[in-house]
Coordinates of C-alpha atoms in Angstrom, one line a residue:
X1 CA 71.2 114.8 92.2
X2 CA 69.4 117.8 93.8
X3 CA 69.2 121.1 91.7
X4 CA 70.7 119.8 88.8
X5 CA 69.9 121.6 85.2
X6 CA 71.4 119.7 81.7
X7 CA 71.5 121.4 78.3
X8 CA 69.6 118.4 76.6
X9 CA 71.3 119.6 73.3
X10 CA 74.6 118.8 73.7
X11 CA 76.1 114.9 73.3
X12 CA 75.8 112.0 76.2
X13 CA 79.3 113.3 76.6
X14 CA 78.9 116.8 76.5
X15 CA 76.3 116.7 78.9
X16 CA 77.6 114.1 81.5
X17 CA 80.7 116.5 81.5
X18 CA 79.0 119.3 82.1
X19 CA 77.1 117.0 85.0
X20 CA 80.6 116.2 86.7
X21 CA 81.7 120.1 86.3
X22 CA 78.8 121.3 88.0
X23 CA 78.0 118.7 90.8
X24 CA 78.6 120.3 93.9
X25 CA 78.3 118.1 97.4
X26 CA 75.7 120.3 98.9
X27 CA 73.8 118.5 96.0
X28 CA 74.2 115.3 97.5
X29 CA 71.1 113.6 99.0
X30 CA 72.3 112.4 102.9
X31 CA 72.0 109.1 101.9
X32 CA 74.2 109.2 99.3
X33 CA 77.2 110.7 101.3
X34 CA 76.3 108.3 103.9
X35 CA 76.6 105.1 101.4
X36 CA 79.3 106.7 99.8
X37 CA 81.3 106.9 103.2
X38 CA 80.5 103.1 103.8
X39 CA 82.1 102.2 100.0
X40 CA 85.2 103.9 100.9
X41 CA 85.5 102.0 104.5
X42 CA 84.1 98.7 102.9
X43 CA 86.9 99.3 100.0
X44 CA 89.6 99.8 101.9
X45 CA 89.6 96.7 104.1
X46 CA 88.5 94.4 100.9
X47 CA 92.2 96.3 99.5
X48 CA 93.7 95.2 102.8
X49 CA 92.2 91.6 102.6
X50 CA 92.9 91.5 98.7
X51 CA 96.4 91.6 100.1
X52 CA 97.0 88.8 100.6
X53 CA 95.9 87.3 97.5
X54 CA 97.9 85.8 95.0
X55 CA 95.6 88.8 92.7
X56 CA 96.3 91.6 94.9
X57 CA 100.2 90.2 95.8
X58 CA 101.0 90.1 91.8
X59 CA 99.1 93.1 91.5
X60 CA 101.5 95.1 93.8
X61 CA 104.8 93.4 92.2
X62 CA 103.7 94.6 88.8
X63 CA 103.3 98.0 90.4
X64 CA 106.6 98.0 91.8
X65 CA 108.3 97.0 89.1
X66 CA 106.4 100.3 87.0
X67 CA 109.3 102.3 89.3
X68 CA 109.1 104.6 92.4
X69 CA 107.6 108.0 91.9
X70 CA 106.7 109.0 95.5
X71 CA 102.8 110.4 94.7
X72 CA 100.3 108.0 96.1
X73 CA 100.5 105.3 98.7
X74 CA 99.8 101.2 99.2
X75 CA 96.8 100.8 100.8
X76 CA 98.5 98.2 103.7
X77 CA 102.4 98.5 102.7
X78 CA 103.5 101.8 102.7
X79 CA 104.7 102.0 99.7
X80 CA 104.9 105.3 97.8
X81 CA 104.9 104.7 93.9
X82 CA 103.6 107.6 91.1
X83 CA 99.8 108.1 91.7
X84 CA 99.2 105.1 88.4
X85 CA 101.2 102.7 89.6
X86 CA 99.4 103.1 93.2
X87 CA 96.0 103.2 91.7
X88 CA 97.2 100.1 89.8
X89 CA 97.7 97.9 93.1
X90 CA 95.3 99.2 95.1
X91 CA 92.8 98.6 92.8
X92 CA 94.3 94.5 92.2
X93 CA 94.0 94.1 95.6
X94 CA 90.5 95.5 96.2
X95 CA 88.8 93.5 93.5
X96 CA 91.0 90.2 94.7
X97 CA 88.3 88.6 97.0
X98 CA 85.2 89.8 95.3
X99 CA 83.9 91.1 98.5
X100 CA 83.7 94.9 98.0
X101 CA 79.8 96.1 97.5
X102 CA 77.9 95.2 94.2
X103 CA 75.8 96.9 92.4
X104 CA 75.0 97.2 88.6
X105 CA 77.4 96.2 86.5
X106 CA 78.7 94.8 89.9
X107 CA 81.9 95.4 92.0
X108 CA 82.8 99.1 90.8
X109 CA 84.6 100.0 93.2
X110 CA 87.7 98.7 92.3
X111 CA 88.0 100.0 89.0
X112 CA 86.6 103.7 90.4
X113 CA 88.4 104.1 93.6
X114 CA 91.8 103.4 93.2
X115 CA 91.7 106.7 91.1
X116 CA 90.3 108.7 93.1
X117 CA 92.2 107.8 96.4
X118 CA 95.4 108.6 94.4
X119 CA 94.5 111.3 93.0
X120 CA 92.9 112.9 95.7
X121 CA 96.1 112.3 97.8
X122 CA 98.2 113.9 95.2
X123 CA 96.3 116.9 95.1
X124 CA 95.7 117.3 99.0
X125 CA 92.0 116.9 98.5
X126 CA 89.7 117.4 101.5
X127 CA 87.4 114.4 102.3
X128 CA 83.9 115.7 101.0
X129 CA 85.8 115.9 97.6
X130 CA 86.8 112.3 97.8
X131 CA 83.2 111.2 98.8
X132 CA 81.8 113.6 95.7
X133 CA 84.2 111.8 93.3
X134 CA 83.1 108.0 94.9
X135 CA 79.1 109.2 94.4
X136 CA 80.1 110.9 91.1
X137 CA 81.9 107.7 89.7
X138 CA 79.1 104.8 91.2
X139 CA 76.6 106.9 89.7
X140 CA 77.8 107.1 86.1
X141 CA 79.1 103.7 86.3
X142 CA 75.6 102.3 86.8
X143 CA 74.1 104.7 85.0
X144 CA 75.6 103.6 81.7
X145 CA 75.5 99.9 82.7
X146 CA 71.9 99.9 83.1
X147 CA 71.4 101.7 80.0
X148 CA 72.9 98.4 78.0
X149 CA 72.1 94.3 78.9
X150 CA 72.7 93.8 82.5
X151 CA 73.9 90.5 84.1
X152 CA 71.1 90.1 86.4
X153 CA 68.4 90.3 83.5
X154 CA 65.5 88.3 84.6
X155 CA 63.3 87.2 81.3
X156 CA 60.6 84.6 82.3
X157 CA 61.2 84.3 86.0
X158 CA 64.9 83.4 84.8
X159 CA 68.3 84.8 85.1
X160 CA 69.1 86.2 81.2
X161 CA 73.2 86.3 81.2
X162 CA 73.7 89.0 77.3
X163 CA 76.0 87.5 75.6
X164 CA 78.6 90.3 75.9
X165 CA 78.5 91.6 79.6
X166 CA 81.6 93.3 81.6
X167 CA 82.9 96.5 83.6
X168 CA 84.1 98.2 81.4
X169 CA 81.3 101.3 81.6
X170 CA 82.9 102.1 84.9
X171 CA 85.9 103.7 82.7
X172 CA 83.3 106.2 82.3
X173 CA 82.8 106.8 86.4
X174 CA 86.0 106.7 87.1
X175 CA 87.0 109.5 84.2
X176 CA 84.6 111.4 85.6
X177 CA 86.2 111.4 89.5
X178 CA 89.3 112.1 88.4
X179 CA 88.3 115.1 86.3
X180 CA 86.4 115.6 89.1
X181 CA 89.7 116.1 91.8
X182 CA 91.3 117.8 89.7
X183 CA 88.6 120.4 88.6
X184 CA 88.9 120.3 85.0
X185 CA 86.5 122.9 83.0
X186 CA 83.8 121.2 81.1
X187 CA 85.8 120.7 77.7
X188 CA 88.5 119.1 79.2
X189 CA 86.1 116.8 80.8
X190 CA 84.3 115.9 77.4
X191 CA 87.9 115.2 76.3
X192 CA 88.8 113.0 78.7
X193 CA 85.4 110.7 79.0
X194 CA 85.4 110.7 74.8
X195 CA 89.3 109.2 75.2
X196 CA 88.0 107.0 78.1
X197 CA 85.5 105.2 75.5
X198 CA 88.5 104.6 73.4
X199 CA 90.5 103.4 76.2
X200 CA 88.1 100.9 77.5
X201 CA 88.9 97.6 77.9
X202 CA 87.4 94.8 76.3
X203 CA 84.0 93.5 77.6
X204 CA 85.4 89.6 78.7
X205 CA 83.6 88.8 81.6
X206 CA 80.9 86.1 79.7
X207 CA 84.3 84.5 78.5
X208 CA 85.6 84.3 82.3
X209 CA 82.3 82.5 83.2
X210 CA 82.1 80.1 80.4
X211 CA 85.6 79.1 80.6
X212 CA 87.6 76.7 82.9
X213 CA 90.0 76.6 84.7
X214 CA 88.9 80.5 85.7
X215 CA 91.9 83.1 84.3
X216 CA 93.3 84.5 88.1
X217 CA 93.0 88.0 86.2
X218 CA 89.1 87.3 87.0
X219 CA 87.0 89.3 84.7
X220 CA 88.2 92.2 84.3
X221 CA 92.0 93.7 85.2
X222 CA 91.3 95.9 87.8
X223 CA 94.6 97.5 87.9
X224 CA 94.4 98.5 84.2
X225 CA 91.1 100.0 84.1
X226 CA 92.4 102.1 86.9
X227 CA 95.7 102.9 84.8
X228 CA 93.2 104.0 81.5
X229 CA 91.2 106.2 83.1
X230 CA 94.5 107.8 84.6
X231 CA 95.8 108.1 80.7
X232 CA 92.4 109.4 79.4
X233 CA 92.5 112.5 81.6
X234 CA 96.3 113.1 81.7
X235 CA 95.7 112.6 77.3
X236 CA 92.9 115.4 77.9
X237 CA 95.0 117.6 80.2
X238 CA 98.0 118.0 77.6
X239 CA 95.6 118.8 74.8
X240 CA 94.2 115.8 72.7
X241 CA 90.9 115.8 72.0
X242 CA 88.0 112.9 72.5
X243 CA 85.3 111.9 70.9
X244 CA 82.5 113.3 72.1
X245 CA 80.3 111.2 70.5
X246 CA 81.4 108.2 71.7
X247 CA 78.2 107.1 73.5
X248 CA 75.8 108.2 70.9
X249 CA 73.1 105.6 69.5
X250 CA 74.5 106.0 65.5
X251 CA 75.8 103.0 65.7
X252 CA 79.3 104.1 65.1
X253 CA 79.6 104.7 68.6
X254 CA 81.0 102.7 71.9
X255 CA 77.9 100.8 72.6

């Protein structure tokens, strides 16, 4: 991102906290606001599609059964439920029909957006802050994905599957729009993205492949990944402190 300056001291955490604090959308290339724009529009009809999967219908009756908080709505229904529980169902029924955009680690937009869209309605956010917090979120999700094995590794001319492959860096993106919204100082932030690598779900998605009959939970529980990241910045909010060495190369860490 443009004009961007990161004390190369600190922790990975430290310093992509102090990224998210500091990112601005006049930093934004126009390309970026432009493909950020297209994920949300492209998202939102997969969520409306995803409806009418058995995913995305489950997804929502889970939600509802959470209880009725009126904070964030249904994409498709109506429905107002607390900003989790809404976050929860969209974000089943956007990753339903695997056809929302994919990029390294893959489809991220279901386990990035969800957040975002709730949060952003609880808060009254303008647009350019929801399209900050969708380029924020993509950006660190691929970011740490393509700093690990990637499932599209070619070795030899051939496709090289890592044993252990899944979503579950997009926690990290997804953190980060949240915090984002709700314009948390930088140690808040670290907070929240060290809790996120301790919240993280478990990296499944070689089992998914490998297996048959296919789980209809797919690789990864969209709705979940969306409720952790909501816990890992409310956790932050209230006062408990991450680790923010989580992503550090000791090997200790959440690599």
């Amino acid at each position: 991102m443009k004009g961007m300056v990161i004390n190369m001291s600190k922790t990975i955490i430290t310093k992509i906290a102090e990224f998210t604090h500091d990112l601005q959308f006049k930093d934004l290339p126009d390309e970026v606001v432009h493909e950020s724009k297209r994920v949300l529009l492209d998202s939102i009809g997969c969520t409306l599609g995803g409806a009418t999967h058995d995913k995305g219908k489950i997804g929502l009756q889970f939600a509802r059964r959470l209880g009725n908080c009126p904070e964030a709505t249904v994409i498709g229904f109506g429905d107002r439920l607390s900003a989790m529980n809404a976050a929860f169902a969209n974000g089943e029924m956007m990753n339903a029909l695997d056809f929302d955009p994919v990029l390294p680690p893959g489809h991220v937009a279901p386990y990035a957006l969800p957040v975002a869209l709730a949060t952003g309605e609880v808060q009254g956010s303008p647009g350019k802050d929801l399209i900050l917090a969708t380029a924020l979120s993509h950006e660190l999700s691929y970011r740490i994905c393509k700093a690990m094995d990637y499932i599209r590794d070619i070795k030899d001319g051939k496709v090289s599957t890592p044993e252990v492959v899944g979503y579950s860096s997009t926690i990290f993106g997804a953190t980060a729009g949240i915090g984002k919204l709700m314009k948390y100082d930088p140690e808040v932030l670290s907070n929240a993205l060290g809790i996120a690598g301790y919240m993280s779900p478990v990296n499944a998605q070689r089992a998914w492949m490998e297996h048959a009959p296919s789980t209809t939970i797919k690789y990864y529980l969209a709705g979940w990944a969306n409720m952790a990241a909501m816990v890992s910045t409310d956790m932050a909010e209230l006062g408990h402190r991450g680790d923010n060495r989580i992503l550090e190369d000791d090997g200790f860490g959440w690599p």
